[in-house]
Short mmCIF file of C-alpha atoms and ligand atoms in Angstrom, two decimals:
data_model
loop_
_atom_site.label_atom_id
_atom_site.label_comp_id
_atom_site.label_asym_id
_atom_site.label_seq_id
_atom_site.Cartn_x
_atom_site.Cartn_y
_atom_site.Cartn_z
CA MET A 1 6.03 28.12 -16.73
CA SER A 2 8.07 25.35 -18.28
CA ASN A 3 9.71 23.95 -15.15
CA PRO A 4 8.63 25.88 -12.04
CA ASP A 5 9.54 24.99 -8.45
CA TRP A 6 6.41 23.14 -7.40
CA ASN A 7 7.23 23.68 -3.71
CA GLU A 8 5.93 27.21 -4.20
CA PHE A 9 2.49 25.95 -5.20
CA ASP A 10 -0.30 24.38 -3.21
CA PHE A 11 -0.98 20.65 -3.44
CA ALA A 12 -4.09 21.04 -5.58
CA THR A 13 -2.21 23.10 -8.18
CA THR A 14 0.74 20.73 -8.32
CA ALA A 15 -1.62 17.76 -8.67
CA VAL A 16 -3.20 19.29 -11.76
CA ARG A 17 -0.17 20.84 -13.45
CA ALA A 18 3.22 19.40 -12.48
CA GLY A 19 5.26 17.50 -15.05
CA HIS A 20 3.24 18.37 -18.13
CA VAL A 21 5.37 19.33 -21.14
CA ARG A 22 3.10 20.36 -24.02
CA THR A 23 4.13 19.21 -27.50
CA HIS A 24 4.04 21.33 -30.70
CA GLU A 25 0.42 20.14 -31.15
CA GLY A 26 -0.70 22.32 -28.27
CA GLU A 27 -2.73 19.57 -26.56
CA HIS A 28 -4.39 20.66 -23.31
CA SER A 29 -4.71 17.19 -21.77
CA GLU A 30 -1.47 15.24 -21.44
CA ALA A 31 -0.65 13.12 -24.50
CA ILE A 32 -0.33 9.33 -24.35
CA PHE A 33 2.98 8.46 -25.98
CA SER A 34 2.12 4.92 -26.96
CA THR A 35 5.41 3.99 -28.56
CA SER A 36 7.94 1.34 -27.61
CA SER A 37 10.97 3.06 -29.13
CA PHE A 38 12.12 6.53 -30.22
CA VAL A 39 13.75 7.66 -33.47
CA PHE A 40 17.13 9.42 -33.79
CA GLN A 41 18.20 12.07 -36.34
CA ASN A 42 21.28 10.09 -37.34
CA ALA A 43 23.70 7.38 -36.27
CA ALA A 44 25.77 9.71 -34.12
CA GLU A 45 22.71 10.80 -32.11
CA ALA A 46 21.68 7.18 -31.64
CA ALA A 47 25.14 6.33 -30.33
CA ALA A 48 25.20 9.33 -28.00
CA ARG A 49 21.75 8.55 -26.55
CA PHE A 50 22.64 4.92 -25.98
CA GLN A 51 25.79 5.95 -24.12
CA ASN A 52 23.83 8.43 -21.99
CA LYS A 53 25.90 11.30 -23.44
CA LEU A 54 22.76 12.99 -24.78
CA PRO A 55 19.52 13.23 -22.81
CA GLY A 56 16.39 11.91 -24.47
CA ASN A 57 14.27 8.82 -24.93
CA VAL A 58 15.57 5.57 -26.34
CA TYR A 59 13.08 2.85 -25.47
CA SER A 60 9.98 2.81 -23.26
CA ARG A 61 11.40 0.23 -20.87
CA PHE A 62 13.90 3.00 -19.98
CA THR A 63 11.89 6.22 -20.22
CA ASN A 64 8.64 7.41 -21.78
CA PRO A 65 7.25 10.98 -21.82
CA THR A 66 3.79 10.11 -20.42
CA VAL A 67 5.32 7.98 -17.68
CA ARG A 68 7.80 10.76 -16.92
CA THR A 69 4.98 13.28 -16.50
CA PHE A 70 3.34 10.96 -13.94
CA GLU A 71 6.67 10.46 -12.15
CA GLN A 72 7.41 14.16 -11.92
CA ARG A 73 3.93 14.97 -10.69
CA LEU A 74 3.98 12.30 -7.96
CA ALA A 75 7.52 13.29 -6.90
CA ALA A 76 6.36 16.90 -6.51
CA LEU A 77 3.31 15.82 -4.48
CA GLU A 78 5.35 13.61 -2.11
CA GLY A 79 8.10 16.24 -1.81
CA GLY A 80 10.75 13.87 -3.19
CA GLU A 81 13.60 14.58 -5.60
CA CYS A 82 12.79 11.70 -7.88
CA CYS A 83 10.11 9.15 -8.71
CA VAL A 84 10.17 6.02 -10.83
CA ALA A 85 6.94 4.35 -11.95
CA THR A 86 6.53 0.58 -11.96
CA SER A 87 4.13 -1.99 -13.41
CA SER A 88 2.48 -2.61 -10.01
CA GLY A 89 2.79 -1.75 -6.35
CA MET A 90 4.50 -5.08 -5.73
CA ALA A 91 7.03 -4.34 -8.51
CA ALA A 92 7.81 -1.06 -6.70
CA ILE A 93 8.58 -2.96 -3.47
CA MET A 94 10.59 -5.65 -5.27
CA ALA A 95 12.62 -3.07 -7.24
CA THR A 96 13.40 -1.10 -4.08
CA CYS A 97 14.66 -4.17 -2.23
CA VAL A 98 16.65 -5.67 -5.09
CA ALA A 99 18.26 -2.34 -6.04
CA LEU A 100 19.13 -1.15 -2.53
CA LEU A 101 19.97 -4.33 -0.57
CA GLU A 102 23.00 -6.60 -0.73
CA ALA A 103 22.84 -10.31 0.10
CA GLY A 104 22.98 -10.63 3.88
CA ASP A 105 21.23 -7.34 4.60
CA HIS A 106 18.47 -7.78 7.17
CA ILE A 107 14.98 -6.26 6.99
CA VAL A 108 12.66 -5.38 9.86
CA ALA A 109 9.10 -5.11 8.56
CA ALA A 110 5.80 -4.31 10.23
CA SER A 111 3.58 -7.26 11.02
CA GLY A 112 0.10 -7.18 9.55
CA MET A 113 1.07 -5.65 6.19
CA PHE A 114 -0.52 -6.29 2.80
CA GLY A 115 -0.43 -10.08 2.27
CA SER A 116 1.67 -10.11 -0.90
CA THR A 117 4.25 -7.81 0.71
CA THR A 118 4.62 -10.15 3.69
CA GLN A 119 4.86 -13.10 1.31
CA LEU A 120 7.47 -11.36 -0.87
CA PHE A 121 9.67 -10.79 2.18
CA LYS A 122 9.14 -14.20 3.79
CA LYS A 123 9.35 -16.41 0.73
CA TYR A 124 11.48 -14.63 -1.87
CA LEU A 125 13.74 -12.04 -0.24
CA THR A 126 14.73 -14.49 2.48
CA ARG A 127 15.66 -16.97 -0.25
CA MET A 128 17.77 -14.29 -1.96
CA GLY A 129 19.72 -13.75 1.25
CA ASN A 130 17.75 -10.99 2.96
CA PRO A 131 16.37 -12.34 6.25
CA VAL A 132 13.34 -10.57 7.63
CA ASP A 133 11.87 -10.11 11.09
CA PHE A 134 8.47 -8.63 11.85
CA ALA A 135 7.81 -5.96 14.48
CA GLN A 136 4.56 -4.94 16.15
CA ILE A 137 3.82 -1.77 14.21
CA ASP A 138 2.78 0.41 17.16
CA CYS A 139 5.53 -0.76 19.55
CA ILE A 140 8.75 1.24 19.12
CA ASP A 141 10.62 -1.06 21.51
CA ASP A 142 9.76 -4.08 19.39
CA TRP A 143 11.26 -2.35 16.33
CA ARG A 144 14.38 -1.53 18.36
CA ASN A 145 14.68 -5.11 19.60
CA LYS A 146 14.39 -6.60 16.14
CA ILE A 147 17.26 -4.54 14.73
CA THR A 148 20.59 -6.35 14.28
CA PRO A 149 23.97 -5.04 13.07
CA GLN A 150 22.97 -6.36 9.61
CA THR A 151 19.67 -4.43 9.48
CA LYS A 152 19.63 -2.19 6.43
CA MET A 153 15.91 -1.54 5.97
CA LEU A 154 12.79 -0.84 8.04
CA PHE A 155 9.62 -1.36 6.02
CA LEU A 156 6.03 -0.49 6.94
CA GLU A 157 2.64 0.68 5.79
CA THR A 158 0.51 2.92 8.00
CA PRO A 159 -2.32 2.79 8.99
CA THR A 160 -2.51 -0.99 8.73
CA ASN A 161 -5.28 -2.73 6.91
CA PRO A 162 -7.80 -3.74 8.21
CA LEU A 163 -7.21 -2.76 11.87
CA THR A 164 -6.00 0.83 11.21
CA GLN A 165 -2.99 0.68 13.57
CA LEU A 166 -0.42 3.42 13.03
CA ALA A 167 3.37 3.50 12.94
CA ASP A 168 5.05 6.58 14.39
CA ILE A 169 7.02 7.50 11.25
CA ALA A 170 9.16 10.24 12.81
CA ALA A 171 10.19 8.00 15.73
CA LEU A 172 11.06 5.13 13.39
CA ALA A 173 12.98 7.49 11.11
CA GLU A 174 15.16 8.41 14.07
CA ILE A 175 15.81 4.75 14.86
CA ALA A 176 16.61 4.04 11.21
CA GLU A 177 19.03 6.97 11.09
CA LYS A 178 20.82 5.83 14.26
CA ASN A 179 21.23 2.32 12.89
CA ASN A 180 22.27 3.33 9.40
CA ALA A 181 19.17 1.73 7.91
CA LEU A 182 16.65 2.97 5.35
CA LEU A 183 13.07 3.69 6.36
CA VAL A 184 10.70 2.67 3.56
CA VAL A 185 7.00 3.61 3.89
CA ASP A 186 4.23 2.21 1.71
CA ASN A 187 1.95 5.27 1.53
CA CYS A 188 -0.83 3.54 -0.41
CA PHE A 189 -3.62 4.07 2.14
CA CYS A 190 -2.97 7.75 2.87
CA THR A 191 -1.54 9.08 -0.39
CA PRO A 192 0.40 12.38 -0.17
CA VAL A 193 -2.91 14.13 0.44
CA LEU A 194 -3.07 12.75 3.99
CA GLN A 195 0.54 11.89 4.82
CA LYS A 196 4.04 12.89 3.65
CA PRO A 197 6.45 10.24 4.97
CA LEU A 198 9.52 11.97 3.44
CA ASP A 199 8.78 15.11 5.46
CA LEU A 200 8.66 12.93 8.59
CA GLY A 201 12.12 11.49 7.88
CA ALA A 202 11.42 8.41 5.75
CA HIS A 203 13.95 7.78 2.94
CA ILE A 204 11.71 6.05 0.42
CA VAL A 205 7.97 6.13 -0.28
CA ILE A 206 6.24 3.26 -2.10
CA HIS A 207 2.88 3.44 -3.87
CA SER A 208 0.40 1.03 -5.27
CA ALA A 209 -1.12 3.49 -7.77
CA THR A 210 -3.79 0.84 -8.30
CA LYS A 211 -5.68 2.08 -5.24
CA PHE A 212 -6.49 5.73 -4.46
CA ILE A 213 -4.22 7.26 -7.14
CA ASP A 214 -6.25 5.58 -9.88
CA GLY A 215 -9.31 5.94 -7.71
CA GLN A 216 -11.67 4.20 -10.08
CA GLY A 217 -10.32 0.67 -10.15
CA ARG A 218 -9.05 0.63 -13.74
CA CYS A 219 -5.30 0.02 -13.87
CA VAL A 220 -2.54 -1.72 -11.93
CA GLY A 221 0.62 0.30 -11.30
CA GLY A 222 3.11 1.48 -8.69
CA ALA A 223 5.83 3.98 -7.92
CA VAL A 224 8.88 4.67 -5.75
CA VAL A 225 9.70 8.20 -4.56
CA GLY A 226 12.89 9.39 -2.87
CA ASP A 227 16.30 10.94 -3.50
CA LYS A 228 18.21 11.22 -6.80
CA GLN A 229 20.86 8.61 -6.03
CA ARG A 230 18.72 5.78 -4.65
CA VAL A 231 15.61 6.28 -6.78
CA GLY A 232 16.84 8.20 -9.82
CA GLU A 233 20.02 6.13 -10.26
CA ASP A 234 19.94 2.82 -8.38
CA ILE A 235 16.28 1.80 -8.63
CA PHE A 236 15.94 3.32 -12.11
CA ALA A 237 18.95 1.29 -13.30
CA TYR A 238 17.38 -1.91 -11.95
CA LEU A 239 14.01 -1.15 -13.59
CA ARG A 240 15.45 -0.41 -17.01
CA THR A 241 17.36 -3.71 -16.87
CA ALA A 242 14.79 -5.97 -15.21
CA GLY A 243 11.76 -4.44 -16.92
CA PRO A 244 8.76 -4.02 -14.54
CA THR A 245 8.03 -0.55 -15.93
CA MET A 246 4.70 1.26 -16.23
CA SER A 247 2.84 1.41 -19.54
CA PRO A 248 2.15 4.89 -21.03
CA PHE A 249 -1.60 4.28 -20.99
CA ASN A 250 -1.61 3.36 -17.30
CA ALA A 251 0.59 6.38 -16.55
CA TRP A 252 -1.98 8.60 -18.27
CA VAL A 253 -4.85 7.11 -16.22
CA PHE A 254 -2.88 7.67 -12.99
CA LEU A 255 -2.01 11.24 -14.05
CA LYS A 256 -5.70 11.96 -14.44
CA GLY A 257 -6.25 10.30 -11.07
CA LEU A 258 -3.75 12.64 -9.42
CA GLU A 259 -5.69 15.65 -10.72
CA THR A 260 -8.71 14.73 -8.60
CA LEU A 261 -6.88 12.99 -5.74
CA GLU A 262 -7.23 15.75 -3.16
CA ILE A 263 -10.97 16.26 -3.49
CA ARG A 264 -11.56 12.52 -3.65
CA MET A 265 -9.51 11.86 -0.49
CA GLN A 266 -11.41 14.59 1.34
CA ARG A 267 -14.69 12.94 0.40
CA HIS A 268 -13.43 9.42 1.30
CA CYS A 269 -12.40 10.78 4.73
CA GLU A 270 -15.63 12.69 5.37
CA SER A 271 -17.82 9.73 4.47
CA ALA A 272 -15.69 7.25 6.44
CA ALA A 273 -15.88 9.49 9.54
CA LYS A 274 -19.67 9.74 9.30
CA LEU A 275 -20.01 6.02 8.78
CA ALA A 276 -17.70 5.22 11.72
CA GLN A 277 -19.85 7.41 13.98
CA TRP A 278 -23.12 5.87 12.84
CA LEU A 279 -21.81 2.30 13.05
CA GLN A 280 -20.66 2.91 16.61
CA ASP A 281 -24.27 3.40 17.65
CA GLU A 282 -25.43 0.13 16.08
CA PRO A 283 -26.24 -2.44 18.80
CA SER A 284 -24.82 -5.40 16.84
CA VAL A 285 -21.49 -3.63 16.22
CA GLU A 286 -19.09 -4.47 19.06
CA ARG A 287 -16.19 -2.35 17.91
CA VAL A 288 -15.32 0.19 15.23
CA HIS A 289 -11.72 0.61 14.08
CA TYR A 290 -11.18 4.10 12.69
CA PRO A 291 -8.36 6.50 13.66
CA GLY A 292 -10.78 9.43 13.52
CA LEU A 293 -12.68 8.17 16.58
CA SER A 294 -11.42 9.73 19.82
CA GLN A 295 -11.18 6.31 21.50
CA HIS A 296 -8.83 4.94 18.81
CA PRO A 297 -5.59 4.27 20.76
CA GLN A 298 -3.55 6.35 18.29
CA HIS A 299 -6.04 9.11 17.56
CA GLU A 300 -3.57 11.79 18.76
CA LEU A 301 -0.66 10.40 16.71
CA CYS A 302 -2.95 10.28 13.69
CA LYS A 303 -3.83 13.95 14.14
CA GLN A 304 -0.11 14.84 14.23
CA GLN A 305 1.01 12.60 11.41
CA GLN A 306 -1.90 12.74 8.97
CA THR A 307 -4.05 15.57 7.68
CA GLY A 308 -7.10 13.27 7.52
CA PHE A 309 -8.17 9.95 9.01
CA GLY A 310 -8.52 7.95 5.81
CA GLY A 311 -11.23 6.06 3.97
CA ILE A 312 -11.07 2.63 5.59
CA VAL A 313 -13.36 1.60 8.44
CA SER A 314 -13.42 -1.84 10.03
CA ILE A 315 -16.11 -3.17 12.34
CA GLU A 316 -16.48 -6.19 14.56
CA VAL A 317 -20.01 -7.53 14.64
CA SER A 318 -21.35 -9.81 17.37
CA GLY A 319 -22.07 -13.34 16.20
CA GLY A 320 -18.77 -14.14 14.48
CA LYS A 321 -18.42 -15.32 10.92
CA GLU A 322 -22.11 -16.08 10.44
CA ALA A 323 -23.14 -12.55 11.40
CA ALA A 324 -20.34 -10.99 9.35
CA TRP A 325 -21.29 -12.99 6.26
CA LYS A 326 -24.93 -11.99 6.77
CA VAL A 327 -23.95 -8.32 6.58
CA ILE A 328 -22.03 -8.96 3.35
CA ASN A 329 -24.77 -11.08 1.80
CA SER A 330 -27.48 -8.55 2.68
CA THR A 331 -25.82 -5.72 0.77
CA GLU A 332 -27.38 -4.66 -2.52
CA LEU A 333 -25.13 -1.70 -3.35
CA LEU A 334 -21.66 -2.40 -1.94
CA SER A 335 -19.16 -4.43 -3.98
CA ILE A 336 -18.01 -7.72 -2.45
CA THR A 337 -14.34 -7.46 -3.43
CA ALA A 338 -10.99 -7.01 -1.74
CA ASN A 339 -9.89 -3.96 -3.76
CA LEU A 340 -9.88 -0.55 -2.11
CA GLY A 341 -9.36 3.10 -2.96
CA ASP A 342 -12.17 2.96 -5.51
CA ALA A 343 -15.11 5.31 -6.08
CA LYS A 344 -17.26 2.25 -5.34
CA THR A 345 -17.47 1.13 -1.70
CA THR A 346 -16.13 -2.37 -1.13
CA ILE A 347 -16.74 -4.82 1.71
CA THR A 348 -14.48 -7.71 2.72
CA HIS A 349 -14.46 -10.44 5.36
CA PRO A 350 -10.69 -10.58 6.09
CA ALA A 351 -10.74 -13.84 8.10
CA THR A 352 -11.91 -15.86 5.07
CA THR A 353 -10.36 -13.85 2.23
CA THR A 354 -7.27 -11.62 2.59
CA HIS A 355 -6.20 -13.39 5.80
CA GLY A 356 -7.73 -16.78 4.94
CA ARG A 357 -4.50 -18.64 4.18
CA ILE A 358 -2.72 -18.07 7.50
CA THR A 359 -3.18 -20.32 10.55
CA ASP A 360 -5.82 -19.67 13.22
CA GLU A 361 -3.05 -18.71 15.68
CA GLU A 362 -1.46 -16.26 13.24
CA ARG A 363 -4.88 -14.77 12.56
CA ALA A 364 -5.59 -14.38 16.26
CA ALA A 365 -2.16 -12.78 16.80
CA ALA A 366 -2.92 -10.36 13.98
CA GLY A 367 -6.21 -9.44 15.66
CA ILE A 368 -8.38 -10.64 12.76
CA SER A 369 -11.53 -11.94 14.44
CA ASP A 370 -14.28 -13.91 12.69
CA GLY A 371 -16.71 -11.01 13.12
CA LEU A 372 -14.41 -8.46 11.49
CA LEU A 373 -15.53 -6.65 8.32
CA ARG A 374 -13.52 -4.13 6.34
CA ILE A 375 -15.29 -1.35 4.50
CA ALA A 376 -13.28 0.72 2.01
CA VAL A 377 -15.56 3.71 1.83
CA GLY A 378 -16.17 5.01 -1.69
CA LEU A 379 -17.68 8.14 -3.13
CA GLU A 380 -21.37 7.19 -3.00
CA SER A 381 -23.59 9.07 -0.56
CA PRO A 382 -22.62 7.97 2.98
CA GLU A 383 -26.33 7.68 3.86
CA ASP A 384 -26.82 5.11 1.09
CA ILE A 385 -23.74 3.15 2.18
CA PHE A 386 -25.05 3.07 5.76
CA THR A 387 -28.53 1.97 4.67
CA ASP A 388 -26.95 -0.87 2.70
CA LEU A 389 -24.89 -2.02 5.71
CA LYS A 390 -27.83 -1.74 8.10
CA ARG A 391 -29.80 -4.32 6.12
CA GLY A 392 -27.67 -7.12 7.57
CA LEU A 393 -26.76 -5.66 10.96
C1 PLP B 1 -2.48 -3.27 -3.12
C2 PLP B 1 -1.35 -2.96 -2.25
C3 PLP B 1 -0.03 -3.24 -2.65
C4 PLP B 1 0.29 -3.93 -3.94
O1 PLP B 1 -0.04 -3.16 -5.03
P1 PLP B 1 -0.39 -3.79 -6.48
O2 PLP B 1 -0.56 -2.58 -7.33
O3 PLP B 1 -1.61 -4.62 -6.32
O4 PLP B 1 0.78 -4.61 -6.88
C5 PLP B 1 0.99 -2.88 -1.81
N1 PLP B 1 0.75 -2.29 -0.63
C6 PLP B 1 -0.51 -2.02 -0.20
C7 PLP B 1 -0.69 -1.37 1.11
C8 PLP B 1 -1.60 -2.35 -1.00
O5 PLP B 1 -2.83 -2.10 -0.57
#
């Protein structure tokens, strides 16, 4: 089985096996090719490799066998033709925009995205000649209204963090198609276990591998998945020139993460669902944001679009910031940190951390109240997580 068609295999099998090419040493676990350059048999082979006339590795900023194994495995899991790995999730977004947009091309992005993504668009891409407008993620008409004749890209992440609002990917893919624009989906929160944006019509999928793909909070990395021309040629060409490539060691950690991704995501989802139910019955909890709850405004869309409801639960406690901080400060088990997708449950107060630098009006418009807490549910026992939260509720 040197290069099988992974479409014929189930997700779990692909996640464990795809992309691995065993060397003459017969290693069972994938090797880490920690080498910056590669050696040629003779001068003619060197010349041919440099001119792309012979396939093969030249330098690890261009290609590396461990990184390639990760890329092929993630491409197979997302159902894309091609994947390129990057040094971080942000590098994946930057590479996609720089490689695929011309100066003057307009972007419509979802409001309420990851802070650095919003900042990258507002501060840097605008400066490079790519104006951006933000659309209310769950309002198709708003997306339609923000599109101009210059719009070349729609960009979103779904569900949003921390309020778990969803974008209707298939509906937006149709709008993108009609307007000759690309639909780019950051699939960090769902991973291909829960959501396959390419199957729903998106052109490009972005990952911060740092989160659920690693799953244990060890390495920073990212990836772009899509078709051969845009990802395999255009974005790859940018990466090999500009340099934000993934290190072989990080690729190896992420490969190992992919092997357990499905069972981890199932556990994240199960525990988050239990916790959301329990928290709903707490008198000091005014509101629970979780797409798995039947009263979530997009519960039905979530059931169509995702195969699970995800591992992130947000709650609004009565008593504002003081009450929210009390919950955080009463925890003994949970980690007070903004990272997510980790085996360890994390708790964050968005109004004073991730959303602390925006104005009060912007925060109110984004729906980030002072009593809001985000819990990225880890792999501990859900009962223990609940007990730890209850201390301060
Ligand atoms: C963390 C994150 C990113 C950025 O990824 P890094 O690996 O930290 O660069 C992008 N999008 C989302 C949704 C994220 O959560």
